[in-house]
Amino acid sequence: MASPGQIIFWSIISIIIILAAAIALIIGFGISGKHFITVTTLTSAGNIGEDGILSCTFEPDIKLSDIVIQWLKEGAMGLVHEFKEGKDDLSDQDEMFRGRTAVFADQVIVGNASLRLKNVQLTDAGTYKCYIITSKGKGNANLEYKTGAFSIPEVNVEYNASSESLRCEAPRWFPQPTVVWASQVDQGANFSKVSNTSFELNSENVTMKVVSVLYNVTINNTYSCMIENNIAKATGDIKVTDSEIKRRSHLQLLTSKASLGVSSFFAITWALLPLSPHLMLK
Ligand SMILES: *[C@@H]1O[C@H](CO)[C@@H](O)[C@H](O)[C@H]1NC(C)=O
Ligand SMILES: *[C@@H]1O[C@H](CO)[C@@H](O)[C@H](O)[C@H]1NC(C)=O
Ligand SMILES: *[C@@H]1O[C@H](CO)[C@@H](O)[C@H](O)[C@H]1NC(C)=O
Ligand SMILES: *[C@@H]1O[C@H](CO)[C@@H](O)[C@H](O)[C@H]1NC(C)=O
Ligand SMILES: *[C@@H]1O[C@H](CO)[C@@H](O)[C@H](O)[C@H]1NC(C)=O
Ligand SMILES: *[C@@H]1O[C@H](CO)[C@@H](O)[C@H](O)[C@H]1NC(C)=O
Ligand SMILES: *[C@@H]1O[C@H](CO)[C@@H](O)[C@H](O)[C@H]1NC(C)=O
């Protein structure tokens, strides 16, 4: 039998435990403060010398003044870019990004935190973090940015050569790509012994011009010149008949999967660049 003294004692202990738990909960909420919001990035690649976009989206917030966007790069001392209270704040920006970054200010309110990067350099490659704070909470996602050079090849008939030859030429590639020829008629054939590929360094000493010549080609056949490195894959097709030459080409970025994104919305493994495939008739 518990004495009244014991009942009171245990009641007080229980109340203290309950109160302690409640206080711990309140403090816990106070520290974590807000909820996490979904932030989604898309791994992408930049073409050296051109402008690039680092893609990042987040759960939108109607209060623009509460939105803070921070872009950070692994290994960089300062920030890549900061946007808060409705405008850029570049006071902590790293030297290497000075004058080269912009967010799409009118798109921030709909949850677009993408960053435009001017004049992409080889050294811009790396891991970026898109860090977002809104009145609903905060969140972040990483993004792998690859840099290199890639361009569409053009295939032409080389009228000068001793045998019927095709010449595939692309102005800018980096790192050095592989070049493989294929034909519709001889599928699976290995053309490495009847072709000759050369790489010529461009004047900036980084990117290279790719030229590949395929010998002994036959009429009424479609040939493809495929150029590929770890960033992109490009194809130039040509078909020569008695009466005409048909050409087309396209370029694909070999992006890896959407990184660390919570949502599967952007989880596409291949991004297709809509670089108007052209069909030319002569
Ligand atoms: C963000 O806005 C820019 C500029 O309008 C656009 O090019 C880009 O595709 C947008 N990104 C997303 C993920 O919607
Ligand atoms: C074609 O051959 C002529 C003479 O052999 C040469 O002068 C010319 O440079 C060549 N053209 C090309 C595009 O190779
Ligand atoms: C084609 O043959 C060469 C050697 O002649 C070889 O190095 C290359 O791997 C072959 N390519 C394919 C796609 O089989
Ligand atoms: C092209 O074909 C001719 C005749 O069949 C042959 O003599 C020549 O070696 C071939 N050229 C190449 C690069 O294979
Ligand atoms: C390939 O091209 C280079 C430069 O144009 C030339 O020196 C070489 O002899 C060629 N090789 C073959 C197998 O045609
Ligand atoms: C490229 O390299 C060559 C030789 O190494 C040098 O003369 C030239 O100045 C370099 N060009 C640039 C843009 O660095
Ligand atoms: C190429 O195809 C056209 C139409 O199909 C045909 O008339 C022509 O004889 C063919 N030429 C050769 C060399 O096979």
mmCIF file of C-alpha atoms in Angstrom, residues 1-135:
data_model
loop_
_atom_site.group_PDB
_atom_site.id
_atom_site.type_symbol
_atom_site.label_atom_id
_atom_site.label_comp_id
_atom_site.label_asym_id
_atom_site.label_seq_id
_atom_site.Cartn_x
_atom_site.Cartn_y
_atom_site.Cartn_z
ATOM 1 C CA MET A 1 0.000 0.000 0.000
ATOM 2 C CA ALA A 2 1.348 3.430 -0.977
ATOM 3 C CA SER A 3 1.162 6.046 1.696
ATOM 4 C CA PRO A 4 -0.310 9.487 0.886
ATOM 5 C CA GLY A 5 3.247 10.820 1.179
ATOM 6 C CA GLN A 6 4.466 8.429 -1.536
ATOM 7 C CA ILE A 7 1.521 9.302 -3.821
ATOM 8 C CA ILE A 8 2.278 13.017 -3.528
ATOM 9 C CA PHE A 9 5.985 12.352 -4.073
ATOM 10 C CA TRP A 10 5.430 10.321 -7.259
ATOM 11 C CA SER A 11 2.844 12.807 -8.513
ATOM 12 C CA ILE A 12 5.356 15.642 -8.182
ATOM 13 C CA ILE A 13 8.042 13.550 -9.925
ATOM 14 C CA SER A 14 5.586 12.807 -12.777
ATOM 15 C CA ILE A 15 4.683 16.469 -13.136
ATOM 16 C CA ILE A 16 8.373 17.438 -13.199
ATOM 17 C CA ILE A 17 9.088 14.837 -15.903
ATOM 18 C CA ILE A 18 6.128 15.990 -18.005
ATOM 19 C CA LEU A 19 7.117 19.639 -17.638
ATOM 20 C CA ALA A 20 10.752 18.832 -18.520
ATOM 21 C CA ALA A 21 9.617 16.991 -21.647
ATOM 22 C CA ALA A 22 7.371 19.897 -22.644
ATOM 23 C CA ILE A 23 10.197 22.406 -22.132
ATOM 24 C CA ALA A 24 12.605 20.224 -24.108
ATOM 25 C CA LEU A 25 10.082 20.076 -26.959
ATOM 26 C CA ILE A 26 9.581 23.834 -26.941
ATOM 27 C CA ILE A 27 13.347 24.481 -26.875
ATOM 28 C CA GLY A 28 13.832 21.886 -29.595
ATOM 29 C CA PHE A 29 11.327 23.639 -31.855
ATOM 30 C CA GLY A 30 12.909 26.972 -31.004
ATOM 31 C CA ILE A 31 16.342 25.785 -32.137
ATOM 32 C CA SER A 32 15.274 24.003 -35.303
ATOM 33 C CA GLY A 33 13.060 27.045 -35.792
ATOM 34 C CA LYS A 34 11.530 26.223 -39.130
ATOM 35 C CA HIS A 35 10.713 23.324 -41.340
ATOM 36 C CA PHE A 36 12.766 22.105 -44.219
ATOM 37 C CA ILE A 37 11.715 23.092 -47.684
ATOM 38 C CA THR A 38 12.387 21.165 -50.859
ATOM 39 C CA VAL A 39 15.230 22.459 -52.987
ATOM 40 C CA THR A 40 16.022 20.774 -56.296
ATOM 41 C CA THR A 41 19.068 21.186 -58.485
ATOM 42 C CA LEU A 42 19.928 19.814 -61.887
ATOM 43 C CA THR A 43 23.440 18.675 -62.764
ATOM 44 C CA SER A 44 24.600 20.500 -65.829
ATOM 45 C CA ALA A 45 27.564 21.350 -67.990
ATOM 46 C CA GLY A 46 29.028 24.632 -69.129
ATOM 47 C CA ASN A 47 30.632 25.350 -72.481
ATOM 48 C CA ILE A 48 33.899 27.268 -71.943
ATOM 49 C CA GLY A 49 33.648 30.885 -73.067
ATOM 50 C CA GLU A 50 29.864 30.838 -73.242
ATOM 51 C CA ASP A 51 27.231 31.665 -70.624
ATOM 52 C CA GLY A 52 25.888 28.874 -68.434
ATOM 53 C CA ILE A 53 22.970 28.253 -66.091
ATOM 54 C CA LEU A 54 23.145 26.483 -62.747
ATOM 55 C CA SER A 55 19.614 25.255 -62.233
ATOM 56 C CA CYS A 56 17.901 25.349 -58.807
ATOM 57 C CA THR A 57 14.246 25.464 -57.776
ATOM 58 C CA PHE A 58 12.506 25.625 -54.394
ATOM 59 C CA GLU A 59 9.006 25.655 -52.857
ATOM 60 C CA PRO A 60 7.830 29.182 -53.668
ATOM 61 C CA ASP A 61 7.025 31.793 -51.016
ATOM 62 C CA ILE A 62 4.735 34.763 -51.570
ATOM 63 C CA LYS A 63 6.927 36.991 -49.401
ATOM 64 C CA LEU A 64 9.852 37.973 -51.618
ATOM 65 C CA SER A 65 11.457 39.989 -48.814
ATOM 66 C CA ASP A 66 11.811 36.793 -46.742
ATOM 67 C CA ILE A 67 13.596 34.823 -49.464
ATOM 68 C CA VAL A 68 17.353 34.387 -49.185
ATOM 69 C CA ILE A 69 19.253 32.623 -51.972
ATOM 70 C CA GLN A 70 22.865 31.716 -51.420
ATOM 71 C CA TRP A 71 25.014 30.017 -54.025
ATOM 72 C CA LEU A 72 28.210 28.505 -52.624
ATOM 73 C CA LYS A 73 31.038 26.618 -54.287
ATOM 74 C CA GLU A 74 33.122 23.958 -52.591
ATOM 75 C CA GLY A 75 36.634 25.338 -52.102
ATOM 76 C CA ALA A 76 35.720 28.978 -52.750
ATOM 77 C CA MET A 77 36.406 31.415 -49.918
ATOM 78 C CA GLY A 78 33.498 33.751 -50.581
ATOM 79 C CA LEU A 79 29.995 33.234 -51.868
ATOM 80 C CA VAL A 80 29.222 32.677 -55.511
ATOM 81 C CA HIS A 81 26.108 34.850 -55.262
ATOM 82 C CA GLU A 82 23.654 36.077 -52.647
ATOM 83 C CA PHE A 83 20.142 37.422 -53.135
ATOM 84 C CA LYS A 84 18.102 38.686 -50.184
ATOM 85 C CA GLU A 85 15.426 41.252 -49.359
ATOM 86 C CA GLY A 86 14.497 41.306 -53.014
ATOM 87 C CA LYS A 87 17.925 42.191 -54.386
ATOM 88 C CA ASP A 88 21.509 41.035 -54.866
ATOM 89 C CA ASP A 89 23.918 41.321 -51.962
ATOM 90 C CA LEU A 90 27.401 40.762 -53.349
ATOM 91 C CA SER A 91 29.393 42.011 -50.345
ATOM 92 C CA ASP A 92 30.729 38.503 -49.590
ATOM 93 C CA GLN A 93 31.189 37.428 -53.181
ATOM 94 C CA ASP A 94 34.294 35.495 -54.132
ATOM 95 C CA GLU A 95 36.697 37.325 -56.458
ATOM 96 C CA MET A 96 36.480 34.665 -59.181
ATOM 97 C CA PHE A 97 32.756 35.329 -59.664
ATOM 98 C CA ARG A 98 32.859 39.126 -59.653
ATOM 99 C CA GLY A 99 30.633 40.575 -62.332
ATOM 100 C CA ARG A 100 29.791 37.143 -63.747
ATOM 101 C CA THR A 101 26.676 36.035 -61.853
ATOM 102 C CA ALA A 102 22.978 36.891 -61.811
ATOM 103 C CA VAL A 103 19.787 35.318 -60.531
ATOM 104 C CA PHE A 104 16.594 35.758 -62.506
ATOM 105 C CA ALA A 105 15.135 38.307 -60.067
ATOM 106 C CA ASP A 106 11.622 38.197 -61.536
ATOM 107 C CA GLN A 107 11.592 34.389 -61.286
ATOM 108 C CA VAL A 108 12.550 34.153 -57.593
ATOM 109 C CA ILE A 109 8.930 34.606 -56.476
ATOM 110 C CA VAL A 110 7.907 31.458 -58.398
ATOM 111 C CA GLY A 111 10.678 29.393 -56.818
ATOM 112 C CA ASN A 112 13.393 29.701 -59.456
ATOM 113 C CA ALA A 113 16.812 30.287 -57.870
ATOM 114 C CA SER A 114 18.809 29.435 -61.000
ATOM 115 C CA LEU A 115 22.075 31.251 -61.455
ATOM 116 C CA ARG A 116 23.363 32.641 -64.710
ATOM 117 C CA LEU A 117 27.132 32.397 -65.040
ATOM 118 C CA LYS A 118 28.794 34.532 -67.686
ATOM 119 C CA ASN A 119 31.864 33.455 -69.658
ATOM 120 C CA VAL A 120 32.214 29.956 -68.207
ATOM 121 C CA GLN A 121 35.800 28.954 -67.414
ATOM 122 C CA LEU A 122 37.327 25.504 -66.984
ATOM 123 C CA THR A 123 37.924 26.370 -63.290
ATOM 124 C CA ASP A 124 34.194 26.910 -62.712
ATOM 125 C CA ALA A 125 33.746 23.115 -62.571
ATOM 126 C CA GLY A 126 32.973 21.722 -59.138
ATOM 127 C CA THR A 127 30.342 21.198 -56.483
ATOM 128 C CA TYR A 128 27.920 24.051 -55.901
ATOM 129 C CA LYS A 129 25.333 24.409 -53.161
ATOM 130 C CA CYS A 130 22.025 26.188 -53.645
ATOM 131 C CA TYR A 131 20.944 27.280 -50.159
ATOM 132 C CA ILE A 132 17.466 28.761 -49.661
ATOM 133 C CA ILE A 133 15.710 30.375 -46.706
ATOM 134 C CA THR A 134 12.049 31.417 -46.915
ATOM 135 C CA SER A 135 9.408 32.198 -44.300
#
